[in-house]
Coordinates of C-alpha atoms and ligand atoms in Angstrom, one line a residue:
X1 CA 48.1 13.7 -49.4
X2 CA 47.7 17.5 -49.5
X3 CA 46.5 18.5 -52.9
X4 CA 46.9 22.3 -53.3
X5 CA 43.6 24.0 -54.0
X6 CA 41.7 21.3 -55.6
X7 CA 38.4 19.7 -54.5
X8 CA 38.0 16.0 -55.2
X9 CA 34.5 14.7 -55.7
X10 CA 33.7 11.0 -55.7
X11 CA 32.3 10.3 -59.2
X12 CA 29.8 7.7 -57.9
X13 CA 27.9 10.2 -55.7
X14 CA 24.8 12.3 -56.2
X15 CA 27.0 15.3 -55.6
X16 CA 29.1 14.4 -58.7
X17 CA 25.9 14.1 -60.7
X18 CA 24.7 17.5 -59.5
X19 CA 28.1 19.0 -60.5
X20 CA 28.1 17.4 -63.9
X21 CA 24.7 18.9 -64.6
X22 CA 26.1 22.3 -63.9
X23 CA 28.6 24.1 -65.9
X24 CA 31.4 25.2 -63.7
X25 CA 33.3 28.4 -63.7
X26 CA 36.5 28.3 -65.5
X27 CA 39.5 29.5 -63.7
X28 CA 39.6 33.0 -65.0
X29 CA 35.9 33.6 -64.3
X30 CA 36.3 32.4 -60.7
X31 CA 39.4 34.4 -60.2
X32 CA 37.7 37.6 -61.4
X33 CA 34.7 37.1 -59.1
X34 CA 36.1 35.4 -56.0
X35 CA 37.0 37.4 -53.0
X36 CA 40.7 38.4 -52.6
X37 CA 41.8 35.0 -51.5
X38 CA 42.6 32.3 -52.5
X39 CA 45.4 33.4 -54.7
X40 CA 45.8 30.1 -56.4
X41 CA 43.0 29.2 -58.8
X42 CA 40.8 26.4 -57.5
X43 CA 39.1 24.0 -59.8
X44 CA 36.9 20.9 -59.4
X45 CA 38.1 17.5 -60.4
X46 CA 36.4 14.1 -60.3
X47 CA 37.9 12.3 -57.4
X48 CA 39.3 8.8 -57.5
X49 CA 39.7 7.6 -54.0
X50 CA 42.6 5.5 -53.0
X51 CA 42.0 1.8 -53.5
X52 CA 41.4 0.1 -50.2
X53 CA 39.2 -2.7 -51.4
X54 CA 35.9 -1.0 -50.7
X55 CA 33.4 -1.9 -53.4
X56 CA 31.9 1.6 -53.4
X57 CA 35.0 2.7 -55.3
X58 CA 34.9 0.3 -58.2
X59 CA 32.1 1.7 -60.3
X60 CA 33.3 2.6 -63.8
X61 CA 30.9 5.6 -64.0
X62 CA 33.6 8.2 -63.6
X63 CA 31.8 11.5 -64.1
X64 CA 33.9 14.4 -65.1
X65 CA 32.9 17.8 -63.8
X66 CA 32.9 20.0 -66.8
X67 CA 34.9 23.1 -67.1
X68 CA 33.8 23.7 -70.7
X69 CA 33.4 27.0 -72.3
X70 CA 30.0 28.5 -72.6
X71 CA 28.3 31.8 -73.4
X72 CA 29.4 34.7 -71.3
X73 CA 25.9 35.4 -69.9
X74 CA 25.5 31.8 -68.9
X75 CA 28.8 31.8 -67.1
X76 CA 27.8 34.8 -65.2
X77 CA 24.5 33.3 -64.0
X78 CA 26.3 30.2 -62.8
X79 CA 28.9 32.3 -61.1
X80 CA 26.2 34.3 -59.3
X81 CA 24.4 31.3 -58.2
X82 CA 27.6 29.8 -56.7
X83 CA 29.0 32.8 -55.0
X84 CA 25.9 34.7 -54.1
X85 CA 23.2 32.1 -53.8
X86 CA 20.1 33.4 -52.0
X87 CA 20.4 31.3 -49.0
X88 CA 17.2 32.4 -47.5
X89 CA 15.0 31.0 -50.2
X90 CA 14.4 27.7 -48.4
X91 CA 13.8 28.5 -44.8
X92 CA 13.0 31.8 -43.4
X93 CA 13.5 31.3 -39.7
X94 CA 11.8 28.4 -38.0
X95 CA 11.9 24.7 -38.4
X96 CA 9.3 23.5 -40.9
X97 CA 7.3 20.3 -40.4
X98 CA 9.5 17.2 -40.2
X99 CA 6.6 14.7 -40.0
X100 CA 3.6 14.0 -42.3
X101 CA -0.1 14.2 -41.7
X102 CA -0.2 11.0 -39.8
X103 CA 2.3 12.5 -37.3
X104 CA 5.1 10.1 -38.5
X105 CA 8.5 11.3 -39.5
X106 CA 8.6 12.4 -43.1
X107 CA 11.7 14.5 -43.3
X108 CA 14.9 13.2 -41.7
X109 CA 17.6 15.6 -40.8
X110 CA 20.4 15.7 -43.4
X111 CA 23.5 14.2 -41.7
X112 CA 26.9 15.4 -42.9
X113 CA 30.0 13.4 -41.7
X114 CA 33.3 15.2 -41.5
X115 CA 36.4 13.0 -41.1
X116 CA 40.1 13.9 -41.1
X117 CA 43.2 13.8 -39.0
X118 CA 43.5 15.6 -35.7
X119 CA 43.7 19.4 -36.2
X120 CA 43.0 19.0 -39.9
X121 CA 40.3 21.7 -39.6
X122 CA 37.2 19.5 -39.2
X123 CA 35.5 21.8 -36.7
X124 CA 36.5 24.8 -38.7
X125 CA 34.9 23.3 -41.8
X126 CA 31.8 22.4 -39.9
X127 CA 31.5 26.0 -38.6
X128 CA 32.0 27.5 -42.0
X129 CA 29.3 25.2 -43.5
X130 CA 26.9 26.3 -40.8
X131 CA 27.7 30.0 -41.4
X132 CA 27.2 29.6 -45.2
X133 CA 24.1 27.4 -44.9
X134 CA 22.5 30.2 -42.9
X135 CA 19.5 28.1 -41.9
X136 CA 18.3 27.5 -38.4
X137 CA 18.3 24.2 -36.5
X138 CA 21.8 22.9 -37.4
X139 CA 23.5 20.8 -34.8
X140 CA 27.2 19.7 -34.5
X141 CA 28.0 16.3 -32.9
X142 CA 31.6 15.7 -32.1
X143 CA 33.0 12.2 -32.0
X144 CA 35.1 13.2 -29.0
X145 CA 31.9 13.2 -26.9
X146 CA 31.9 9.5 -27.3
X147 CA 35.4 8.7 -25.8
X148 CA 35.0 5.8 -23.4
X149 CA 35.2 6.4 -19.7
X150 CA 38.7 5.4 -18.6
X151 CA 39.5 3.1 -15.6
X152 CA 42.2 4.2 -13.1
X153 CA 45.1 2.5 -15.0
X154 CA 44.0 3.9 -18.3
X155 CA 43.6 7.3 -16.8
X156 CA 47.2 7.2 -15.4
X157 CA 48.5 6.2 -18.8
X158 CA 46.6 9.2 -20.3
X159 CA 48.2 11.6 -18.0
X160 CA 51.6 10.2 -19.1
X161 CA 50.5 10.7 -22.8
X162 CA 50.6 6.9 -23.2
X163 CA 47.0 6.1 -23.7
X164 CA 45.9 5.6 -27.4
X165 CA 43.0 8.0 -28.0
X166 CA 43.4 7.6 -31.7
X167 CA 42.5 3.9 -31.8
X168 CA 38.9 2.9 -32.8
X169 CA 38.6 1.0 -29.5
X170 CA 38.9 4.3 -27.6
X171 CA 35.4 5.2 -28.7
X172 CA 32.0 4.0 -27.4
X173 CA 30.7 3.2 -30.9
X174 CA 27.5 1.7 -29.5
X175 CA 26.4 4.9 -27.8
X176 CA 27.5 6.9 -30.8
X177 CA 25.4 4.9 -33.2
X178 CA 22.4 5.1 -30.8
X179 CA 22.7 8.9 -30.6
X180 CA 23.1 9.4 -34.3
X181 CA 20.1 7.1 -35.1
X182 CA 17.9 8.9 -32.6
X183 CA 18.9 12.3 -33.9
X184 CA 18.1 11.1 -37.4
X185 CA 14.7 9.9 -36.2
X186 CA 14.1 13.4 -34.8
X187 CA 14.3 12.2 -31.2
X188 CA 15.8 14.1 -28.3
X189 CA 19.2 12.9 -27.1
X190 CA 21.6 13.5 -24.3
X191 CA 25.2 13.8 -25.6
X192 CA 28.1 13.5 -23.2
X193 CA 30.4 16.5 -22.8
X194 CA 34.1 15.6 -23.0
X195 CA 36.9 17.3 -21.1
X196 CA 40.3 16.9 -22.7
X197 CA 42.1 18.3 -19.7
X198 CA 40.8 15.6 -17.3
X199 CA 40.4 12.9 -20.0
X200 CA 36.9 12.3 -18.8
X201 CA 33.2 13.0 -19.4
X202 CA 31.7 15.8 -17.4
X203 CA 28.7 15.1 -15.1
X204 CA 26.4 17.2 -17.2
X205 CA 25.2 16.3 -20.7
X206 CA 24.2 18.4 -23.7
X207 CA 20.6 18.0 -24.8
X208 CA 20.1 17.9 -28.5
X209 CA 16.9 17.9 -30.4
X210 CA 15.4 18.8 -33.7
X211 CA 17.7 19.5 -36.6
X212 CA 17.4 20.2 -40.3
X213 CA 21.0 19.4 -40.6
X214 CA 23.4 17.5 -38.3
X215 CA 27.1 17.7 -38.7
X216 CA 29.0 14.8 -37.2
X217 CA 32.8 15.3 -37.1
X218 CA 35.6 13.2 -35.8
X219 CA 39.0 11.6 -36.6
X220 CA 37.3 8.2 -37.1
X221 CA 33.9 9.5 -38.3
X222 CA 34.0 7.0 -41.3
X223 CA 35.6 4.1 -39.5
X224 CA 32.4 2.3 -38.4
X225 CA 30.3 1.1 -41.4
X226 CA 27.0 1.5 -39.4
X227 CA 27.9 5.1 -38.9
X228 CA 28.8 5.5 -42.5
X229 CA 25.4 4.2 -43.6
X230 CA 23.7 6.9 -41.6
X231 CA 25.6 9.7 -43.3
X232 CA 24.0 11.5 -46.2
X233 CA 27.2 13.2 -47.2
X234 CA 30.8 12.4 -46.3
X235 CA 33.5 15.0 -46.3
X236 CA 37.1 14.2 -45.7
X237 CA 39.4 17.1 -44.6
X238 CA 42.8 16.5 -46.0
X239 CA 45.5 18.8 -44.5
X240 CA 49.2 18.4 -44.7
X241 CA 50.7 16.4 -41.8
X242 CA 53.2 19.1 -40.8
X243 CA 50.4 21.7 -40.6
X244 CA 48.3 19.4 -38.5
X245 CA 51.2 18.7 -36.1
X246 CA 51.9 22.5 -35.8
X247 CA 48.2 23.3 -35.1
X248 CA 47.9 20.4 -32.7
X249 CA 51.0 21.5 -30.7
X250 CA 49.6 25.0 -30.3
X251 CA 46.1 23.9 -29.5
X252 CA 47.0 21.1 -27.0
X253 CA 49.4 23.3 -25.1
X254 CA 47.1 26.4 -25.1
X255 CA 43.7 24.7 -24.7
X256 CA 44.1 21.2 -23.5
X257 CA 46.7 21.7 -20.7
X258 CA 49.5 19.7 -22.3
X259 CA 53.3 20.3 -22.6
X260 CA 55.5 20.2 -25.6
X261 CA 57.3 16.8 -24.9
X262 CA 54.0 15.2 -24.0
X263 CA 52.2 16.3 -27.2
X264 CA 55.2 15.1 -29.4
X265 CA 55.4 11.8 -27.5
X266 CA 51.7 11.1 -28.0
X267 CA 51.9 12.2 -31.6
X268 CA 54.7 9.9 -32.5
X269 CA 53.5 6.9 -30.6
X270 CA 49.7 7.0 -31.3
X271 CA 48.5 10.0 -33.4
X272 CA 50.7 9.6 -36.4
X273 CA 50.5 5.7 -36.7
X274 CA 46.7 5.8 -36.2
X275 CA 46.3 8.4 -39.0
X276 CA 48.1 6.0 -41.3
X277 CA 46.4 2.8 -40.2
X278 CA 42.8 4.0 -39.5
X279 CA 42.1 7.6 -40.5
X280 CA 43.7 7.9 -44.0
X281 CA 41.9 4.7 -45.3
X282 CA 38.6 6.4 -44.3
X283 CA 39.1 8.7 -47.2
X284 CA 37.8 5.8 -49.4
X285 CA 34.3 6.5 -48.1
X286 CA 34.4 10.2 -48.8
X287 CA 32.0 11.9 -51.3
X288 CA 34.2 14.9 -51.3
X289 CA 37.8 15.5 -50.2
X290 CA 38.6 19.0 -49.0
X291 CA 42.3 20.0 -49.1
X292 CA 43.2 22.9 -46.8
X293 CA 40.1 22.6 -44.6
X294 CA 38.3 25.8 -43.8
X295 CA 40.4 27.9 -46.2
X296 CA 38.9 26.1 -49.2
X297 CA 36.0 28.3 -50.1
X298 CA 35.1 26.4 -53.2
X299 CA 34.6 23.2 -51.3
X300 CA 32.4 24.9 -48.7
X301 CA 30.3 26.4 -51.5
X302 CA 29.9 23.0 -53.1
X303 CA 28.9 21.3 -49.9
X304 CA 26.4 24.1 -49.0
X305 CA 24.9 24.1 -52.4
X306 CA 24.4 20.3 -52.3
X307 CA 22.8 20.5 -48.8
X308 CA 20.4 23.3 -49.9
X309 CA 19.3 21.2 -52.9
X310 CA 18.7 18.2 -50.7
X311 CA 16.7 20.2 -48.2
X312 CA 14.6 21.7 -51.0
X313 CA 13.9 18.2 -52.3
X314 CA 12.7 17.2 -48.9
X315 CA 10.2 20.1 -48.6
X316 CA 6.9 19.0 -47.3
X317 CA 3.4 20.6 -47.0
X318 CA 1.4 19.7 -44.0
X319 CA -1.2 22.4 -43.5
X320 CA -2.8 22.2 -46.9
X321 CA -3.0 18.5 -46.7
X322 CA -4.5 18.6 -43.2
X323 CA -7.2 21.0 -44.4
X324 CA -8.3 18.5 -47.1
X325 CA -8.1 15.3 -45.0
X326 CA -10.7 13.5 -43.0
X327 CA -13.7 15.5 -44.3
X328 CA -17.0 13.9 -43.2
X329 CA -15.4 11.6 -40.6
X330 CA -17.3 10.8 -37.4
X331 CA -16.2 12.6 -34.2
X332 CA -13.3 10.7 -32.7
X333 CA -13.5 9.0 -29.2
X334 CA -10.6 11.0 -28.0
X335 CA -12.6 14.3 -28.2
X336 CA -14.1 15.7 -25.0
X337 CA -16.4 18.8 -25.4
X338 CA -17.4 20.8 -22.3
X339 CA -21.1 20.4 -21.6
X340 CA -23.0 23.1 -23.6
X341 CA -24.7 24.7 -20.6
X342 CA -26.4 28.2 -20.8
X343 CA -23.4 29.5 -18.8
X344 CA -20.9 28.2 -21.4
X345 CA -23.1 29.5 -24.2
X346 CA -23.2 32.9 -22.4
X347 CA -19.4 33.0 -22.2
X348 CA -19.0 32.1 -25.9
X349 CA -21.5 34.8 -26.8
X350 CA -19.2 37.4 -25.2
X351 CA -16.0 36.2 -26.7
X352 CA -17.3 35.5 -30.2
X353 CA -18.9 39.0 -30.5
X354 CA -16.6 41.1 -32.6
X355 CA -17.8 44.2 -30.7
X356 CA -16.8 43.0 -27.2
X357 CA -14.2 45.4 -25.8
X358 CA -10.8 44.0 -25.0
X359 CA -11.1 44.1 -21.2
X360 CA -14.4 42.1 -21.4
X361 CA -12.9 39.7 -24.0
X362 CA -10.1 38.9 -21.6
X363 CA -12.3 38.6 -18.6
X364 CA -14.8 36.2 -20.2
X365 CA -12.2 34.1 -22.0
X366 CA -10.4 33.7 -18.7
X367 CA -13.6 32.3 -17.1
X368 CA -14.0 29.9 -20.0
X369 CA -10.4 28.8 -19.8
X370 CA -10.8 28.0 -16.1
X371 CA -13.8 25.8 -16.9
X372 CA -12.1 24.0 -19.8
X373 CA -9.0 23.4 -17.7
X374 CA -11.0 22.0 -14.8
X375 CA -12.8 19.8 -17.2
X376 CA -9.5 18.5 -18.6
X377 CA -8.2 17.7 -15.1
X378 CA -11.5 15.9 -14.3
X379 CA -10.5 13.4 -17.1
X380 CA -7.4 12.3 -15.3
X381 CA -7.5 9.0 -13.3
X382 CA -8.8 9.4 -9.7
X383 CA -8.9 6.7 -7.0
X384 CA -11.2 6.5 -3.9
X385 CA -9.5 8.2 -0.9
X386 CA -10.8 8.4 2.7
X387 CA -10.1 11.3 5.0
X388 CA -11.3 12.3 8.6
X389 CA -13.4 15.4 8.8
X390 CA -13.0 17.8 11.8
X391 CA -16.1 16.3 13.3
X392 CA -14.4 12.9 13.5
X393 CA -16.3 11.3 10.7
X394 CA -14.7 9.7 7.8
X395 CA -15.3 10.8 4.3
X396 CA -14.5 8.8 1.2
X397 CA -13.8 11.0 -1.8
X398 CA -11.2 10.8 -4.6
X399 CA -7.6 11.7 -5.1
X400 CA -5.9 12.2 -8.5
X401 CA -3.6 9.4 -9.3
X402 CA -1.3 11.6 -11.3
X403 CA 1.4 13.4 -9.3
X404 CA 3.4 15.0 -12.0
X405 CA 1.4 17.3 -14.3
X406 CA 3.0 20.1 -16.3
X407 CA 1.5 22.6 -18.8
X408 CA 3.0 23.4 -22.1
X409 CA 1.7 26.4 -24.0
X410 CA 1.9 26.8 -27.7
X411 CA 2.9 30.5 -28.1
X412 CA 1.5 33.0 -28.6
X413 CA -2.2 32.3 -28.0
X414 CA -1.6 29.3 -25.7
X415 CA 0.2 31.6 -23.3
X416 CA -3.1 33.2 -22.4
X417 CA -4.2 29.8 -20.8
X418 CA -1.1 29.5 -18.5
X419 CA -2.7 31.5 -15.7
X420 CA -5.8 29.3 -15.6
X421 CA -3.8 26.1 -15.2
X422 CA -1.5 27.7 -12.6
X423 CA -4.6 28.7 -10.6
X424 CA -5.8 25.2 -10.3
X425 CA -2.6 23.1 -10.2
X426 CA -0.3 24.2 -7.4
X427 CA 3.3 24.8 -8.3
X428 CA 2.8 23.5 -11.8
X429 CA 5.7 23.7 -14.2
X430 CA 5.1 25.4 -17.5
X431 CA 6.9 24.7 -20.8
X432 CA 6.7 26.8 -23.9
X433 CA 6.8 26.0 -27.6
X434 CA 6.8 28.9 -30.1
X435 CA 5.2 27.9 -33.4
X436 CA 4.5 30.5 -36.0
X437 CA 3.0 30.4 -39.5
X438 CA 5.4 31.2 -42.3
X439 CA 3.4 33.8 -44.3
X440 CA 4.9 32.6 -47.6
X441 CA 4.4 28.9 -47.2
X442 CA 1.5 28.9 -44.7
X443 CA 3.3 26.1 -42.9
X444 CA 3.8 26.1 -39.2
X445 CA 7.4 26.6 -38.1
X446 CA 9.1 25.7 -34.8
X447 CA 11.1 28.7 -33.5
X448 CA 11.7 28.1 -29.8
X449 CA 11.3 25.4 -27.2
X450 CA 11.7 25.3 -23.5
X451 CA 10.4 22.3 -21.7
X452 CA 10.6 21.1 -18.1
X453 CA 13.5 18.7 -17.5
X454 CA 12.4 15.0 -17.5
X455 CA 9.1 16.0 -19.2
X456 CA 8.8 12.3 -20.2
X457 CA 7.7 11.6 -16.6
X458 CA 4.9 14.1 -16.6
X459 CA 1.3 14.2 -17.8
X460 CA 1.3 17.1 -20.2
X461 CA -1.5 19.5 -20.7
X462 CA -0.8 21.2 -24.0
X463 CA -2.5 24.6 -24.2
X464 CA -3.6 26.5 -27.3
X465 CA -6.4 29.0 -27.4
X466 CA -7.8 27.8 -30.8
X467 CA -7.2 24.9 -33.1
X468 CA -8.0 25.3 -36.8
X469 CA -6.2 22.8 -39.2
X470 CA -4.4 21.3 -36.2
X471 CA -1.0 21.9 -37.8
X472 CA 0.5 23.8 -34.9
X473 CA -0.9 21.3 -32.3
X474 CA 0.4 18.4 -34.4
X475 CA 3.8 19.9 -34.4
X476 CA 3.7 20.5 -30.6
X477 CA 2.6 16.9 -30.0
X478 CA 5.4 15.7 -32.3
X479 CA 7.9 17.7 -30.2
X480 CA 6.6 16.1 -27.0
X481 CA 6.8 12.6 -28.4
X482 CA 10.3 13.3 -29.6
X483 CA 11.0 14.1 -26.0
X484 CA 9.7 10.6 -25.0
X485 CA 6.4 11.8 -23.5
X486 CA 4.0 8.8 -24.0
X487 CA 1.2 9.7 -26.4
X488 CA -1.5 8.8 -23.8
X489 CA 0.0 11.2 -21.3
X490 CA -0.8 14.2 -23.5
X491 CA -4.0 16.2 -23.3
X492 CA -4.6 19.0 -25.8
X493 CA -6.8 21.7 -24.3
X494 CA -8.3 24.6 -26.3
X495 CA -11.1 27.1 -26.0
X496 CA -12.3 26.5 -29.5
X497 CA -11.5 23.9 -32.1
X498 CA -12.5 23.3 -35.8
X499 CA -13.7 19.8 -36.6
X500 CA -11.0 19.4 -39.2
X501 CA -8.2 20.1 -36.7
X502 CA -9.7 17.6 -34.3
X503 CA -9.7 14.9 -37.0
X504 CA -6.1 15.7 -38.0
X505 CA -4.9 15.3 -34.4
X506 CA -7.0 12.3 -33.6
X507 CA -6.0 10.5 -36.8
X508 CA -2.3 11.2 -36.2
X509 CA -2.3 10.7 -32.4
X510 CA -5.3 8.7 -31.4
X511 CA -4.2 8.4 -27.8
X512 CA -3.9 12.1 -27.2
X513 CA -7.0 13.5 -25.3
X514 CA -8.5 16.4 -27.1
X515 CA -10.5 18.8 -24.8
X516 CA -12.4 21.9 -25.9
X517 CA -15.3 24.2 -24.9
X518 CA -16.8 24.2 -28.4
X519 CA -16.4 22.6 -31.8
X520 CA -16.9 24.7 -34.9
X521 CA -17.7 23.1 -38.2
X522 CA -15.5 24.9 -40.7
X523 CA -12.3 26.8 -41.5
X524 CA -11.8 29.4 -44.2
X525 CA -9.1 29.7 -46.9
X526 CA -6.9 31.5 -44.4
X527 CA -7.3 28.6 -42.0
X528 CA -9.5 30.6 -39.5
X529 CA -12.2 28.7 -37.5
X530 CA -15.8 29.5 -38.6
X531 CA -18.0 30.9 -37.1
X532 CA -14.9 31.3 -34.8
X533 CA -13.5 34.0 -32.5
X534 CA -11.2 35.8 -34.9
X535 CA -7.5 36.0 -34.1
X536 CA -7.5 35.1 -30.4
X537 CA -4.0 36.3 -29.7
X538 CA -4.5 39.7 -31.3
X539 CA -7.8 40.3 -29.5
X540 CA -6.4 39.2 -26.2
X541 CA -3.1 41.0 -26.4
X542 CA -4.5 44.0 -28.2
X543 CA -2.2 43.7 -31.1
X544 CA -2.8 44.5 -34.8
X545 CA -3.5 41.6 -37.2
X546 CA -0.7 41.3 -39.7
X547 CA -1.2 42.7 -43.2
X548 CA -2.1 39.3 -44.7
X549 CA -5.0 38.7 -42.4
Ligands
ADP601 N1 42.9 27.2 -42.0 C1 43.4 27.4 -40.8 N2 44.4 28.3 -40.6 C2 44.9 28.5 -39.4 N3 44.5 27.8 -38.3 C3 43.5 26.9 -38.4 C4 42.9 26.7 -39.7 N4 42.0 25.7 -39.5 C5 42.0 25.4 -38.2 N5 42.9 26.1 -37.5 C6 43.3 26.0 -36.1 O1 43.8 24.7 -35.9 C7 43.2 24.1 -34.7 C8 42.5 22.8 -35.1 O2 41.4 23.2 -35.9 P1 40.0 22.4 -35.8 O3 39.1 23.0 -36.8 O4 39.6 22.4 -34.4 O5 40.5 21.0 -36.2 P2 39.9 19.6 -35.9 O6 38.4 19.7 -35.5 O7 40.1 18.8 -37.1 O8 40.7 19.0 -34.7 C9 42.4 25.2 -34.1 O9 43.1 25.8 -33.1 C10 42.0 26.1 -35.3 O10 41.9 27.4 -34.8
LIG602 N1 41.7 12.9 -23.6 C1 42.1 13.1 -24.8 C2 41.2 12.7 -25.9 C3 41.6 12.9 -27.2 N2 42.8 13.4 -27.5 C4 43.2 13.6 -28.9 O1 42.2 14.4 -29.5 C5 42.3 14.1 -30.9 C6 40.9 14.2 -31.5 O2 40.4 15.5 -31.4 P1 40.5 16.5 -32.7 O3 39.7 17.7 -32.2 O4 42.0 16.8 -32.9 O5 39.9 15.8 -33.8 C7 42.8 12.7 -31.0 O6 43.9 12.7 -32.0 C8 43.4 12.4 -29.7 O7 44.7 12.0 -29.7 C9 43.7 13.7 -26.4 O8 44.8 14.1 -26.7 N3 43.3 13.5 -25.2

């Protein structure tokens, strides 16, 4: 059902509504602005999917996408917005908050499903969408990763090109659904890696975590209704059968270690019949049908525009809300403040003094870090433990019950505390999370993440030099929880915290222990702690504050 250069849009979808609210380029306008190809003039038509009995198809609200005439200036504006949309207006670089002030998930990743015959161009379309979206944290999940593990007999059939890899039963749908659900919930998942040459899963898996957009592609991506329900947008790539066969022959011989006879045998016995029986009917679920796959620039533009719009609608402000929340609340039970001894006061006097030279600032903050880290470790569970002294006496002391402790620093300032924890915990593993404030939105954004393997089995000491609104710490705790670290296994350790930040974290994550050497009462409009220390990272590393500070 190849359809030249058209794009078909299901009239019962939000996408069709969006399109009908816009005025589309007429053919001449597009032709004069579009890049050299395509040579044929594309246009957008309301799509009537084939009737397969699915009730989503029966709505009479057919929405025509207009190709009406309009003033020349208006036309130009629309053309600009389609062809040259400023894709950087939504996200600058990092991943903005995906949870709300209570730490719960607020923003689900946008899940795009791409279905279509083998070698129709699903992966190519997915890649082009990612390129055009031009935003970070986009993940592709391929349905091939979920092929079932074959038994010996099935494996032999596969090597003779007789196993049916195109039947729905060939896939582990249960695992697929679990993985997609967890990804939508923002949780970490381990996705199997499939090897087409050996027809088996590799021993290693691919860790996936944290996405603004997830693209799920596969020949039967729309076959299972539970999967379909999870998809926010459904794209069917409709490529001529001859072209698919040609591409598949080349790909399977060059990349998948097959021979000509074998590919043709498998195609005629399984691939082609399965397309007719299972894959083509999936078109009924599509919001948009894309003829010619990755070559169809108009279709890619439509999809990208729609995704950008959806992401914009999901935008969420955390920091501002945190700064206003919990004012006047009593100090939470989960907060532990280092005893305010003259020694601690003395160290604070050095590091809070704006005239303290950098070398002294580093020296005295390191001393304070050591004290606060030791204090945090003293809050771990200890049991009585008896040893023999060299004099032959026994001594009953205590031993820490926790064997696996790791540190995770919130970069940049948290990195300054790594040495202190390494000095007191032998061979400790250190993870890193880079969170930076977007200067335009003032929101924290997640840029980079490197955590110890199996972090879920560790007690985690989360390190940041200062906590103001708590927005960055909240994001870091959310990341740890998404990696299945139990909340009560997390201790957040900081030199200085603002009350407001403590409340935010304690409210969202009451089981997280919050440990600091001092608590300051206020923050200013730039979210700095008052009286405070200033920008700890800049003072410690000797860098210049940015212009906005
Ligand atoms: N528009 C195209 N023109 C030429 N070759 C293409 C085109 N789209 C995809 N291919 C090639 O066809 C093969 C299958 O494409 P792919 O996107 O991997 O399809 P699928 O994911 O549907 O199996 C790949 O080798 C790819 O390079
Ligand atoms: N061991 C395998 C597993 C799958 N196939 C074929 O792959 C096709 C799906 O992958 P696409 O990238 O083409 O979507 C499917 O049609 C299976 O026949 C295989 O040949 N061997």
